[in-house]
Amino acid sequence: MVPASPPPLAWRNVPAGAAELLLLAIDLDGGNGDAIQWAVGGLSPISHGIPAGRLPHGAVVGLNSAGEARWGGICGAKGQVHHVAFLLYALSRKLSSRAGFSVALVRSGLKDATLAKGLAIATYRRSLNRAVS
């Protein structure tokens, strides 16, 4: 069973001068070790998180590794643990203004636009009967 929606996320201490927040969820154990499961841009720098399954006003979803603008979920073999990195970037300028944006194009602009970044690692394990996290 794949989680139907991303988990709720919260953050604090966004630096002054941030124009946009960008969130990438990467399944570190998914295939090539860099599977984008979710990309969310257009997050307000005054926001403090994302509730489970709901995007804040103005947020846009970019393409995941499957080429779809949605939460891709994490689905490993039963009993296998997956590590998911949630990377939050505070950007000095907007890089992801449209739904379906390309993560590759946004990543090319990150070096010059990143004011700060945060990282949280979550684990997910699929049991025999149901998903647990």
JSON list of C-alpha atoms in Angstrom, two decimals, residues 3-123:
[
{"chain": "A", "resi": 3, "resn": "PRO", "atom": "CA", "xyz": [0.62, 6.41, 1.25]},
{"chain": "A", "resi": 4, "resn": "ALA", "atom": "CA", "xyz": [-2.11, 8.27, -0.64]},
{"chain": "A", "resi": 5, "resn": "SER", "atom": "CA", "xyz": [-0.84, 11.69, 0.35]},
{"chain": "A", "resi": 6, "resn": "PRO", "atom": "CA", "xyz": [2.38, 13.18, 1.62]},
{"chain": "A", "resi": 7, "resn": "PRO", "atom": "CA", "xyz": [2.85, 13.55, 5.36]},
{"chain": "A", "resi": 8, "resn": "PRO", "atom": "CA", "xyz": [2.23, 16.86, 7.10]},
{"chain": "A", "resi": 9, "resn": "LEU", "atom": "CA", "xyz": [5.38, 18.97, 7.25]},
{"chain": "A", "resi": 10, "resn": "ALA", "atom": "CA", "xyz": [6.35, 21.94, 9.41]},
{"chain": "A", "resi": 11, "resn": "TRP", "atom": "CA", "xyz": [9.30, 24.34, 9.44]},
{"chain": "A", "resi": 12, "resn": "ARG", "atom": "CA", "xyz": [10.50, 27.55, 11.06]},
{"chain": "A", "resi": 13, "resn": "ASN", "atom": "CA", "xyz": [13.29, 30.13, 10.88]},
{"chain": "A", "resi": 14, "resn": "VAL", "atom": "CA", "xyz": [12.92, 31.04, 7.21]},
{"chain": "A", "resi": 15, "resn": "PRO", "atom": "CA", "xyz": [15.51, 33.76, 6.51]},
{"chain": "A", "resi": 16, "resn": "ALA", "atom": "CA", "xyz": [14.48, 37.34, 5.79]},
{"chain": "A", "resi": 17, "resn": "GLY", "atom": "CA", "xyz": [14.64, 38.12, 2.11]},
{"chain": "A", "resi": 18, "resn": "ALA", "atom": "CA", "xyz": [13.28, 34.78, 0.95]},
{"chain": "A", "resi": 19, "resn": "ALA", "atom": "CA", "xyz": [11.02, 35.16, -2.08]},
{"chain": "A", "resi": 20, "resn": "GLU", "atom": "CA", "xyz": [9.87, 31.55, -2.31]},
{"chain": "A", "resi": 21, "resn": "LEU", "atom": "CA", "xyz": [10.21, 28.18, -0.59]},
{"chain": "A", "resi": 22, "resn": "LEU", "atom": "CA", "xyz": [10.79, 25.02, -2.61]},
{"chain": "A", "resi": 23, "resn": "LEU", "atom": "CA", "xyz": [10.27, 21.53, -1.24]},
{"chain": "A", "resi": 24, "resn": "LEU", "atom": "CA", "xyz": [11.65, 18.33, -2.74]},
{"chain": "A", "resi": 25, "resn": "ALA", "atom": "CA", "xyz": [10.81, 14.86, -1.42]},
{"chain": "A", "resi": 26, "resn": "ILE", "atom": "CA", "xyz": [13.38, 12.31, -2.58]},
{"chain": "A", "resi": 27, "resn": "ASP", "atom": "CA", "xyz": [13.14, 8.55, -2.04]},
{"chain": "A", "resi": 28, "resn": "LEU", "atom": "CA", "xyz": [16.78, 7.76, -1.27]},
{"chain": "A", "resi": 29, "resn": "ASP", "atom": "CA", "xyz": [16.19, 4.03, -1.75]},
{"chain": "A", "resi": 30, "resn": "GLY", "atom": "CA", "xyz": [14.11, 4.31, -4.91]},
{"chain": "A", "resi": 31, "resn": "GLY", "atom": "CA", "xyz": [15.93, 2.88, -7.89]},
{"chain": "A", "resi": 32, "resn": "ASN", "atom": "CA", "xyz": [18.81, 5.19, -8.68]},
{"chain": "A", "resi": 33, "resn": "GLY", "atom": "CA", "xyz": [18.81, 6.70, -5.18]},
{"chain": "A", "resi": 34, "resn": "ASP", "atom": "CA", "xyz": [17.46, 10.04, -6.36]},
{"chain": "A", "resi": 35, "resn": "ALA", "atom": "CA", "xyz": [13.80, 9.41, -7.13]},
{"chain": "A", "resi": 36, "resn": "ILE", "atom": "CA", "xyz": [11.83, 12.66, -6.83]},
{"chain": "A", "resi": 37, "resn": "GLN", "atom": "CA", "xyz": [8.52, 11.74, -5.24]},
{"chain": "A", "resi": 38, "resn": "TRP", "atom": "CA", "xyz": [7.20, 15.27, -4.82]},
{"chain": "A", "resi": 39, "resn": "ALA", "atom": "CA", "xyz": [8.25, 18.77, -5.83]},
{"chain": "A", "resi": 40, "resn": "VAL", "atom": "CA", "xyz": [6.38, 21.78, -4.48]},
{"chain": "A", "resi": 41, "resn": "GLY", "atom": "CA", "xyz": [7.27, 25.35, -5.36]},
{"chain": "A", "resi": 42, "resn": "GLY", "atom": "CA", "xyz": [5.61, 28.68, -4.88]},
{"chain": "A", "resi": 43, "resn": "LEU", "atom": "CA", "xyz": [5.44, 28.21, -1.13]},
{"chain": "A", "resi": 44, "resn": "SER", "atom": "CA", "xyz": [5.15, 31.49, 0.72]},
{"chain": "A", "resi": 45, "resn": "PRO", "atom": "CA", "xyz": [8.19, 32.38, 2.83]},
{"chain": "A", "resi": 46, "resn": "ILE", "atom": "CA", "xyz": [5.81, 33.27, 5.68]},
{"chain": "A", "resi": 47, "resn": "SER", "atom": "CA", "xyz": [4.29, 29.79, 5.68]},
{"chain": "A", "resi": 48, "resn": "HIS", "atom": "CA", "xyz": [5.12, 27.34, 8.43]},
{"chain": "A", "resi": 49, "resn": "GLY", "atom": "CA", "xyz": [4.30, 24.04, 6.78]},
{"chain": "A", "resi": 50, "resn": "ILE", "atom": "CA", "xyz": [2.05, 21.90, 4.65]},
{"chain": "A", "resi": 51, "resn": "PRO", "atom": "CA", "xyz": [-0.91, 20.03, 6.15]},
{"chain": "A", "resi": 52, "resn": "ALA", "atom": "CA", "xyz": [-1.30, 16.38, 5.14]},
{"chain": "A", "resi": 53, "resn": "GLY", "atom": "CA", "xyz": [-2.79, 16.14, 1.68]},
{"chain": "A", "resi": 54, "resn": "ARG", "atom": "CA", "xyz": [-3.43, 19.88, 1.17]},
{"chain": "A", "resi": 55, "resn": "LEU", "atom": "CA", "xyz": [-1.31, 22.49, -0.55]},
{"chain": "A", "resi": 56, "resn": "PRO", "atom": "CA", "xyz": [-1.24, 26.08, 0.69]},
{"chain": "A", "resi": 57, "resn": "HIS", "atom": "CA", "xyz": [-2.66, 28.81, -1.53]},
{"chain": "A", "resi": 58, "resn": "GLY", "atom": "CA", "xyz": [-0.24, 29.71, -4.34]},
{"chain": "A", "resi": 59, "resn": "ALA", "atom": "CA", "xyz": [1.79, 26.50, -4.14]},
{"chain": "A", "resi": 60, "resn": "VAL", "atom": "CA", "xyz": [2.43, 24.58, -7.35]},
{"chain": "A", "resi": 61, "resn": "VAL", "atom": "CA", "xyz": [3.44, 20.96, -7.87]},
{"chain": "A", "resi": 62, "resn": "GLY", "atom": "CA", "xyz": [6.31, 20.11, -10.20]},
{"chain": "A", "resi": 63, "resn": "LEU", "atom": "CA", "xyz": [7.01, 16.90, -12.04]},
{"chain": "A", "resi": 64, "resn": "ASN", "atom": "CA", "xyz": [8.13, 13.87, -10.04]},
{"chain": "A", "resi": 65, "resn": "SER", "atom": "CA", "xyz": [10.48, 11.21, -11.42]},
{"chain": "A", "resi": 66, "resn": "ALA", "atom": "CA", "xyz": [7.53, 9.50, -13.11]},
{"chain": "A", "resi": 67, "resn": "GLY", "atom": "CA", "xyz": [6.83, 12.70, -15.06]},
{"chain": "A", "resi": 68, "resn": "GLU", "atom": "CA", "xyz": [3.64, 13.46, -13.15]},
{"chain": "A", "resi": 69, "resn": "ALA", "atom": "CA", "xyz": [2.74, 16.61, -11.20]},
{"chain": "A", "resi": 70, "resn": "ARG", "atom": "CA", "xyz": [1.66, 14.83, -8.01]},
{"chain": "A", "resi": 71, "resn": "TRP", "atom": "CA", "xyz": [2.87, 13.04, -4.87]},
{"chain": "A", "resi": 72, "resn": "GLY", "atom": "CA", "xyz": [4.48, 9.87, -6.18]},
{"chain": "A", "resi": 73, "resn": "GLY", "atom": "CA", "xyz": [4.36, 7.97, -2.93]},
{"chain": "A", "resi": 74, "resn": "ILE", "atom": "CA", "xyz": [6.84, 5.46, -1.61]},
{"chain": "A", "resi": 75, "resn": "CYS", "atom": "CA", "xyz": [6.35, 1.81, -2.32]},
{"chain": "A", "resi": 76, "resn": "GLY", "atom": "CA", "xyz": [8.99, -0.70, -1.36]},
{"chain": "A", "resi": 77, "resn": "ALA", "atom": "CA", "xyz": [8.90, -4.43, -0.96]},
{"chain": "A", "resi": 78, "resn": "LYS", "atom": "CA", "xyz": [7.08, -5.69, 2.13]},
{"chain": "A", "resi": 79, "resn": "GLY", "atom": "CA", "xyz": [9.24, -5.11, 5.19]},
{"chain": "A", "resi": 80, "resn": "GLN", "atom": "CA", "xyz": [11.78, -2.98, 3.30]},
{"chain": "A", "resi": 81, "resn": "VAL", "atom": "CA", "xyz": [12.61, 0.40, 4.83]},
{"chain": "A", "resi": 82, "resn": "HIS", "atom": "CA", "xyz": [12.73, 3.46, 2.58]},
{"chain": "A", "resi": 83, "resn": "HIS", "atom": "CA", "xyz": [14.42, 6.69, 3.56]},
{"chain": "A", "resi": 84, "resn": "VAL", "atom": "CA", "xyz": [12.82, 9.84, 2.24]},
{"chain": "A", "resi": 85, "resn": "ALA", "atom": "CA", "xyz": [14.67, 13.16, 2.29]},
{"chain": "A", "resi": 86, "resn": "PHE", "atom": "CA", "xyz": [12.52, 16.27, 2.56]},
{"chain": "A", "resi": 87, "resn": "LEU", "atom": "CA", "xyz": [14.65, 19.20, 1.37]},
{"chain": "A", "resi": 88, "resn": "LEU", "atom": "CA", "xyz": [13.30, 22.71, 1.90]},
{"chain": "A", "resi": 89, "resn": "TYR", "atom": "CA", "xyz": [15.02, 25.59, 0.10]},
{"chain": "A", "resi": 90, "resn": "ALA", "atom": "CA", "xyz": [14.57, 29.26, 0.95]},
{"chain": "A", "resi": 91, "resn": "LEU", "atom": "CA", "xyz": [15.15, 31.09, -2.33]},
{"chain": "A", "resi": 92, "resn": "SER", "atom": "CA", "xyz": [16.09, 34.69, -3.04]},
{"chain": "A", "resi": 93, "resn": "ARG", "atom": "CA", "xyz": [13.99, 34.64, -6.23]},
{"chain": "A", "resi": 94, "resn": "LYS", "atom": "CA", "xyz": [11.09, 32.62, -7.62]},
{"chain": "A", "resi": 95, "resn": "LEU", "atom": "CA", "xyz": [12.10, 29.57, -9.65]},
{"chain": "A", "resi": 96, "resn": "SER", "atom": "CA", "xyz": [8.92, 27.48, -9.89]},
{"chain": "A", "resi": 97, "resn": "SER", "atom": "CA", "xyz": [5.99, 29.63, -10.87]},
{"chain": "A", "resi": 98, "resn": "ARG", "atom": "CA", "xyz": [3.98, 27.11, -12.90]},
{"chain": "A", "resi": 99, "resn": "ALA", "atom": "CA", "xyz": [2.37, 23.77, -12.12]},
{"chain": "A", "resi": 100, "resn": "GLY", "atom": "CA", "xyz": [4.27, 20.96, -13.80]},
{"chain": "A", "resi": 101, "resn": "PHE", "atom": "CA", "xyz": [7.62, 22.73, -13.51]},
{"chain": "A", "resi": 102, "resn": "SER", "atom": "CA", "xyz": [10.74, 20.73, -14.30]},
{"chain": "A", "resi": 103, "resn": "VAL", "atom": "CA", "xyz": [12.79, 19.83, -11.23]},
{"chain": "A", "resi": 104, "resn": "ALA", "atom": "CA", "xyz": [15.92, 19.66, -13.42]},
{"chain": "A", "resi": 105, "resn": "LEU", "atom": "CA", "xyz": [15.45, 23.25, -14.56]},
{"chain": "A", "resi": 106, "resn": "VAL", "atom": "CA", "xyz": [14.75, 24.46, -11.03]},
{"chain": "A", "resi": 107, "resn": "ARG", "atom": "CA", "xyz": [17.80, 22.61, -9.69]},
{"chain": "A", "resi": 108, "resn": "SER", "atom": "CA", "xyz": [19.99, 24.44, -12.20]},
{"chain": "A", "resi": 109, "resn": "GLY", "atom": "CA", "xyz": [19.00, 27.74, -10.58]},
{"chain": "A", "resi": 110, "resn": "LEU", "atom": "CA", "xyz": [19.31, 26.60, -6.96]},
{"chain": "A", "resi": 111, "resn": "LYS", "atom": "CA", "xyz": [23.01, 27.36, -6.57]},
{"chain": "A", "resi": 112, "resn": "ASP", "atom": "CA", "xyz": [22.61, 31.08, -7.16]},
{"chain": "A", "resi": 113, "resn": "ALA", "atom": "CA", "xyz": [19.21, 31.49, -5.50]},
{"chain": "A", "resi": 114, "resn": "THR", "atom": "CA", "xyz": [19.50, 29.47, -2.26]},
{"chain": "A", "resi": 115, "resn": "LEU", "atom": "CA", "xyz": [19.56, 31.55, 0.92]},
{"chain": "A", "resi": 116, "resn": "ALA", "atom": "CA", "xyz": [19.19, 28.56, 3.25]},
{"chain": "A", "resi": 117, "resn": "LYS", "atom": "CA", "xyz": [18.08, 24.95, 3.18]},
{"chain": "A", "resi": 118, "resn": "GLY", "atom": "CA", "xyz": [16.75, 22.42, 5.64]},
{"chain": "A", "resi": 119, "resn": "LEU", "atom": "CA", "xyz": [16.68, 18.65, 5.62]},
{"chain": "A", "resi": 120, "resn": "ALA", "atom": "CA", "xyz": [14.52, 16.07, 7.35]},
{"chain": "A", "resi": 121, "resn": "ILE", "atom": "CA", "xyz": [14.86, 12.33, 6.78]},
{"chain": "A", "resi": 122, "resn": "ALA", "atom": "CA", "xyz": [11.78, 10.17, 7.25]},
{"chain": "A", "resi": 123, "resn": "THR", "atom": "CA", "xyz": [11.51, 6.40, 7.12]}
]
